[in-house]
Coordinates of C-alpha atoms and ligand atoms in Angstrom, one line a residue:
X1 CA 0.0 0.0 0.0
X2 CA 3.0 2.3 -0.5
X3 CA 3.2 4.1 -3.9
X4 CA 6.3 3.8 -6.0
X5 CA 8.7 6.8 -5.9
X6 CA 7.6 9.9 -7.8
X7 CA 8.4 13.5 -8.1
X8 CA 5.7 15.9 -6.9
X9 CA 5.2 19.2 -8.7
X10 CA 2.7 21.9 -7.7
X11 CA 2.5 24.5 -10.5
X12 CA 1.0 27.9 -9.6
X13 CA -0.5 28.7 -13.0
X14 CA -2.6 26.8 -15.5
X15 CA 0.0 27.7 -18.1
X16 CA 2.8 26.1 -16.1
X17 CA 0.7 23.0 -15.4
X18 CA 0.0 22.6 -19.2
X19 CA 3.7 22.9 -20.1
X20 CA 4.7 20.4 -17.4
X21 CA 2.1 17.9 -18.7
X22 CA 3.2 18.4 -22.2
X23 CA 6.9 18.0 -21.3
X24 CA 6.5 14.8 -19.2
X25 CA 3.8 13.1 -21.4
X26 CA 3.0 9.6 -20.3
X27 CA 5.3 9.8 -17.3
X28 CA 3.1 12.4 -15.6
X29 CA -0.3 12.2 -13.9
X30 CA -2.5 15.1 -12.9
X31 CA -3.5 15.2 -9.3
X32 CA -6.7 17.0 -8.3
X33 CA -8.6 15.6 -5.2
X34 CA -6.5 12.5 -5.2
X35 CA -9.4 10.2 -4.2
X36 CA -9.1 8.0 -7.3
X37 CA -5.4 8.5 -8.3
X38 CA -3.9 7.9 -4.9
X39 CA -5.6 4.6 -4.3
X40 CA -4.4 3.5 -7.7
X41 CA -0.8 4.6 -6.9
X42 CA -0.9 2.8 -3.5
X43 CA -1.9 -0.4 -5.3
X44 CA 0.8 0.4 -7.9
X45 CA -1.8 0.2 -10.6
X46 CA -0.5 3.7 -11.5
X47 CA 3.2 4.5 -11.2
X48 CA 3.7 8.0 -12.6
X49 CA 7.2 9.4 -12.4
X50 CA 5.8 12.9 -12.0
X51 CA 2.6 13.9 -10.1
X52 CA 1.5 17.3 -11.2
X53 CA -0.8 18.7 -8.5
X54 CA -3.3 21.1 -10.0
X55 CA -5.1 21.6 -6.7
X56 CA -3.4 25.0 -6.1
X57 CA -4.4 26.6 -9.4
X58 CA -6.5 29.6 -9.0
X59 CA -9.7 30.2 -11.1
X60 CA -10.6 26.6 -11.5
X61 CA -12.8 26.3 -8.4
X62 CA -16.1 28.2 -9.1
X63 CA -19.7 27.9 -9.9
X64 CA -21.2 30.9 -11.8
X65 CA -23.6 31.9 -14.5
X66 CA -22.2 33.0 -17.9
X67 CA -24.2 33.9 -21.0
X68 CA -27.3 31.9 -19.8
X69 CA -25.2 28.8 -18.9
X70 CA -24.0 27.6 -15.5
X71 CA -20.2 27.1 -15.6
X72 CA -18.4 24.9 -13.1
X73 CA -14.6 24.9 -12.6
X74 CA -13.0 21.5 -12.7
X75 CA -11.6 21.8 -9.2
X76 CA -15.0 22.4 -7.6
X77 CA -15.4 19.7 -5.0
X78 CA -18.4 17.4 -4.6
X79 CA -19.3 19.3 -1.3
X80 CA -19.3 22.6 -3.1
X81 CA -21.6 21.3 -5.8
X82 CA -23.8 19.7 -3.2
X83 CA -24.2 22.9 -1.3
X84 CA -24.3 25.5 -4.1
X85 CA -27.5 27.6 -3.9
X86 CA -27.1 28.4 -7.6
X87 CA -27.0 24.7 -8.6
X88 CA -29.8 23.8 -6.2
X89 CA -32.0 26.4 -7.8
X90 CA -31.1 26.1 -11.4
X91 CA -29.5 22.7 -11.9
X92 CA -30.6 20.6 -8.9
X93 CA -29.6 17.3 -10.6
X94 CA -25.9 18.0 -10.1
X95 CA -26.3 19.0 -6.5
X96 CA -28.4 15.9 -5.8
X97 CA -25.9 13.6 -7.4
X98 CA -22.9 15.2 -5.6
X99 CA -24.7 14.6 -2.3
X100 CA -24.7 10.8 -2.7
X101 CA -21.0 10.4 -3.6
X102 CA -19.0 8.4 -1.1
X103 CA -18.8 10.0 2.3
X104 CA -18.1 13.5 3.7
X105 CA -14.3 13.0 3.4
X106 CA -14.6 12.0 -0.3
X107 CA -17.0 14.8 -1.0
X108 CA -14.7 17.4 0.6
X109 CA -11.6 16.5 -1.5
X110 CA -12.9 14.9 -4.7
X111 CA -13.5 17.2 -7.7
X112 CA -15.9 17.3 -10.6
X113 CA -13.1 17.4 -13.1
X114 CA -11.3 14.5 -11.4
X115 CA -14.4 12.3 -11.4
X116 CA -15.2 13.0 -15.0
X117 CA -11.6 12.6 -16.2
X118 CA -11.2 9.3 -14.3
X119 CA -14.4 7.9 -15.8
X120 CA -14.9 5.1 -13.3
X121 CA -17.7 2.9 -14.6
X122 CA -19.5 3.1 -11.2
X123 CA -19.1 6.9 -10.6
X124 CA -22.2 9.0 -10.1
X125 CA -21.6 12.2 -12.1
X126 CA -21.3 10.6 -15.5
X127 CA -25.0 9.6 -15.4
X128 CA -26.0 13.1 -14.4
X129 CA -23.8 15.0 -16.9
X130 CA -25.2 12.7 -19.7
X131 CA -28.8 13.5 -18.6
X132 CA -27.9 17.2 -18.6
X133 CA -26.2 17.1 -21.9
X134 CA -23.3 19.2 -20.6
X135 CA -20.3 20.5 -22.5
X136 CA -16.9 19.7 -21.3
X137 CA -14.0 22.2 -21.9
X138 CA -10.5 20.9 -22.3
X139 CA -7.4 23.1 -22.4
X140 CA -3.9 22.4 -23.6
X141 CA -0.9 24.5 -24.7
X142 CA -2.6 24.6 -28.1
X143 CA -5.8 26.3 -26.8
X144 CA -9.1 25.1 -25.6
X145 CA -11.8 22.9 -27.2
X146 CA -15.4 21.9 -26.3
X147 CA -16.3 18.3 -26.0
X148 CA -20.1 17.4 -26.1
X149 CA -20.6 14.9 -23.2
X150 CA -22.1 12.5 -25.7
X151 CA -18.6 12.1 -27.1
X152 CA -16.7 12.2 -23.8
X153 CA -16.9 8.7 -22.2
X154 CA -15.2 6.3 -24.5
X155 CA -14.7 3.2 -22.4
X156 CA -13.8 2.0 -18.9
X157 CA -11.5 4.7 -17.4
X158 CA -11.1 6.2 -20.8
X159 CA -12.3 9.6 -22.1
X160 CA -12.0 11.8 -25.1
X161 CA -9.3 13.9 -23.3
X162 CA -6.2 14.0 -25.3
X163 CA -2.6 13.7 -24.0
X164 CA -1.6 17.1 -22.7
X165 CA -5.1 18.2 -22.0
X166 CA -6.6 19.4 -18.6
X167 CA -10.4 19.3 -18.1
X168 CA -10.9 22.9 -17.1
X169 CA -14.7 23.4 -16.8
X170 CA -18.2 22.0 -17.4
X171 CA -21.0 24.1 -18.9
X172 CA -24.6 23.2 -18.3
X173 CA -28.0 24.8 -19.3
X174 CA -30.3 25.7 -16.4
X175 CA -33.4 23.7 -15.9
X176 CA -36.1 24.8 -18.4
X177 CA -39.7 25.6 -17.3
X178 CA -41.9 22.5 -16.9
X179 CA -38.8 20.3 -16.3
X180 CA -37.8 18.0 -13.6
X181 CA -34.8 15.8 -12.9
X182 CA -33.7 13.1 -10.5
X183 CA -30.9 10.7 -9.7
X184 CA -31.5 7.3 -8.2
X185 CA -28.8 4.9 -7.3
X186 CA -28.3 1.5 -5.8
X187 CA -25.1 2.1 -3.9
X188 CA -22.4 -0.4 -2.9
X189 CA -22.6 -0.1 0.9
X190 CA -18.8 0.0 1.6
X191 CA -17.7 2.6 -0.9
X192 CA -20.9 4.3 -2.0
X193 CA -20.1 3.8 -5.7
X194 CA -23.1 3.0 -7.9
X195 CA -24.0 -0.7 -8.6
X196 CA -26.5 1.0 -10.8
X197 CA -27.3 4.7 -11.0
X198 CA -29.9 6.4 -13.3
X199 CA -30.3 10.1 -13.9
X200 CA -33.4 11.3 -15.6
X201 CA -34.2 14.8 -16.9
X202 CA -37.5 15.5 -18.6
X203 CA -39.5 18.4 -20.0
X204 CA -43.3 18.4 -20.4
X205 CA -45.2 20.1 -23.2
X206 CA -48.2 22.3 -22.4
X207 CA -50.6 19.4 -23.0
X208 CA -48.6 17.3 -20.5
X209 CA -46.9 15.0 -23.0
X210 CA -43.2 14.3 -22.6
X211 CA -41.5 16.7 -25.0
X212 CA -37.9 16.1 -24.2
X213 CA -35.9 13.8 -22.0
X214 CA -32.5 12.4 -21.4
X215 CA -31.6 9.3 -19.3
X216 CA -28.0 8.7 -18.2
X217 CA -27.0 5.3 -16.7
X218 CA -23.9 4.4 -14.7
X219 CA -22.6 1.3 -13.1
X220 CA -24.2 -1.1 -15.6
X221 CA -21.6 -1.3 -18.3
X222 CA -17.9 -0.4 -18.8
X223 CA -18.9 3.3 -19.3
X224 CA -21.8 5.5 -18.6
X225 CA -24.3 5.9 -21.4
X226 CA -27.6 7.5 -22.6
X227 CA -30.4 5.0 -22.5
X228 CA -31.7 5.8 -26.0
X229 CA -34.2 2.9 -25.9
X230 CA -35.9 4.3 -22.8
X231 CA -35.9 7.8 -24.2
X232 CA -37.5 6.6 -27.5
X233 CA -40.2 4.8 -25.6
X234 CA -41.2 8.0 -23.8
X235 CA -40.8 10.8 -26.4
X236 CA -44.1 12.5 -27.3
X237 CA -46.2 10.2 -25.0
X238 CA -48.5 11.1 -22.1
X239 CA -46.7 10.4 -18.9
X240 CA -48.1 7.7 -16.6
X241 CA -46.7 5.2 -14.0
X242 CA -47.4 2.4 -16.5
X243 CA -45.5 4.2 -19.3
X244 CA -42.5 4.8 -17.0
X245 CA -42.4 1.2 -15.9
X246 CA -42.6 -0.1 -19.5
X247 CA -40.0 2.4 -20.8
X248 CA -37.6 1.6 -17.9
X249 CA -37.5 -2.1 -18.9
X250 CA -35.3 -1.0 -21.8
X251 CA -32.6 0.6 -19.6
X252 CA -30.1 -2.2 -20.3
X253 CA -30.9 -2.6 -24.0
X254 CA -27.8 -3.2 -26.1
X255 CA -25.5 -3.3 -23.0
X256 CA -23.5 -6.3 -21.7
X257 CA -23.8 -5.6 -18.0
X258 CA -20.7 -5.9 -15.8
X259 CA -20.6 -8.8 -13.4
X260 CA -18.4 -8.7 -10.3
X261 CA -18.3 -9.6 -6.6
X262 CA -20.8 -6.8 -5.8
X263 CA -23.5 -7.8 -8.3
X264 CA -24.1 -10.2 -11.2
X265 CA -24.9 -9.1 -14.7
X266 CA -28.6 -10.3 -14.3
X267 CA -29.0 -8.4 -11.1
X268 CA -27.6 -5.2 -12.5
X269 CA -29.9 -5.5 -15.5
X270 CA -32.9 -5.9 -13.3
X271 CA -31.9 -3.0 -11.0
X272 CA -31.3 -0.8 -14.0
X273 CA -35.0 -1.1 -14.8
X274 CA -36.1 -0.5 -11.2
X275 CA -33.9 2.6 -10.8
X276 CA -34.7 4.0 -14.2
X277 CA -38.4 3.8 -13.3
X278 CA -37.8 5.5 -9.9
X279 CA -35.7 8.3 -11.5
X280 CA -38.4 8.9 -14.2
X281 CA -41.2 9.0 -11.7
X282 CA -39.4 11.5 -9.5
X283 CA -38.3 13.7 -12.4
X284 CA -41.9 13.8 -13.6
X285 CA -43.2 14.7 -10.1
X286 CA -40.7 17.5 -9.9
X287 CA -41.7 18.8 -13.4
X288 CA -45.1 19.2 -11.8
X289 CA -43.6 21.0 -8.9
X290 CA -44.0 18.0 -6.5
X291 CA -41.4 15.8 -4.6
Ligands
LIG1 P1 -7.9 12.5 -8.7 O1 -8.0 11.2 -7.9 O2 -7.0 13.5 -8.3 O3 -7.7 12.1 -10.3 C1 -8.4 11.1 -10.9 C2 -7.9 10.9 -12.3 O4 -8.3 12.0 -13.1 C3 -6.4 10.9 -12.5 O5 -6.1 10.1 -13.5 C4 -6.0 12.3 -12.8 O6 -4.8 12.4 -13.5 C5 -7.2 12.8 -13.6 N1 -7.6 14.2 -13.5 C6 -8.0 14.8 -12.3 N2 -8.4 16.1 -12.6 C7 -8.2 16.3 -13.9 C8 -8.4 17.4 -14.8 N3 -9.0 18.5 -14.3 N4 -8.2 17.2 -16.1 C9 -7.7 16.0 -16.6 N5 -7.4 15.0 -15.8 C10 -7.7 15.1 -14.5 N6 -17.1 8.5 -6.7 C11 -18.4 8.4 -7.0 O7 -18.8 8.9 -8.1 N7 -19.3 7.9 -6.2 C12 -19.0 7.3 -5.0 O8 -19.9 6.9 -4.3 C13 -17.6 7.3 -4.6 N8 -17.2 6.8 -3.5 C14 -15.9 6.9 -3.1 C15 -15.4 6.3 -1.9 C16 -14.1 6.3 -1.6 C17 -13.7 5.7 -0.3 C18 -13.1 6.9 -2.5 C19 -11.7 7.0 -2.1 C20 -13.6 7.5 -3.7 C21 -14.9 7.5 -4.0 N9 -15.3 8.0 -5.2 C22 -16.7 8.0 -5.5 C23 -14.4 8.7 -6.1 C24 -14.3 10.2 -5.8 O9 -15.5 10.8 -6.2 C25 -13.1 10.8 -6.5 O10 -12.9 12.0 -5.8 C26 -13.2 11.1 -8.0 O11 -13.6 10.0 -8.7 C27 -11.9 11.7 -8.5 O12 -11.8 13.0 -8.3 P2 -10.4 13.6 -7.7 O13 -10.6 15.0 -7.7 O14 -10.2 12.9 -6.4 O15 -9.4 13.1 -8.8

């Protein structure tokens, strides 16, 4: 449980950090909250020669409104997201999701950027950011680029971030009128990670039909994904408990569920339907101003 030797560097500016990452390439690892990287280093599953601590960079820990979007800096901790009055009012799904990550210690140190960049298949935020259709901003010495979240999660622990890039911020649209969202997870009791987690966001038309929705699923497969089959079964339909239950049955469609000591593939598949139904029902109730 002792990491291999490494050199620790704590740049003071983003520019310095980017140059260090570019210079050291594969030999370097970015350190944010350390709650995923350090366990890997202690198990020697990661043995970086250089650890570049971005935790001291200024201007990467904020939650603010900009041009009609809510922008969240990558170093914002889970606790700060959980307790943000702006997010609770205008993007409650992120605050709700942050509140059920791990325990207080994890939430006080772990960061949004670290969790997304790590892309653990059982992490909570990936389901929420897919349901919110966020944009992810990556910076490098070459400049910055915007990655739609639909293109971000590529595989287990693998994202669209390129070598030399730092995830700098996440941009999300505020909740629209007649909309509701919810995150429901079956958590693994020891760590809190999701055995299955489903985030749902939906908008109702004036006549009460489901106009728009997005359903993000985590824990089920090697990467978080949008449950397109659930969404297709709901779009344009009049909401009802029966409709949600039927649509939720498609939550694992096209996915080969993971199987491990915490849950079999069959159990995960069944739970995906249960938690999808619960998330949809609660999002719907909230769109009506209830729950
Ligand atoms: P770090 O550990 O510092 O980094 C993680 C990885 O991302 C590293 O590869 C690092 O190089 C890279 N990285 C970090 N920041 C950036 C960036 N800005 N740009 C590019 N790359 C970057 N998570 C959940 O979702 N749900 C849970 O219930 C949960 N329970 C946990 C319980 C325990 C006991 C522990 C230790 C962790 C748990 N976690 C859980 C994980 C936790 O949320 C981590 O904090 C998070 O996954 C990683 O964030 P971090 O800031 O700690 O990143």
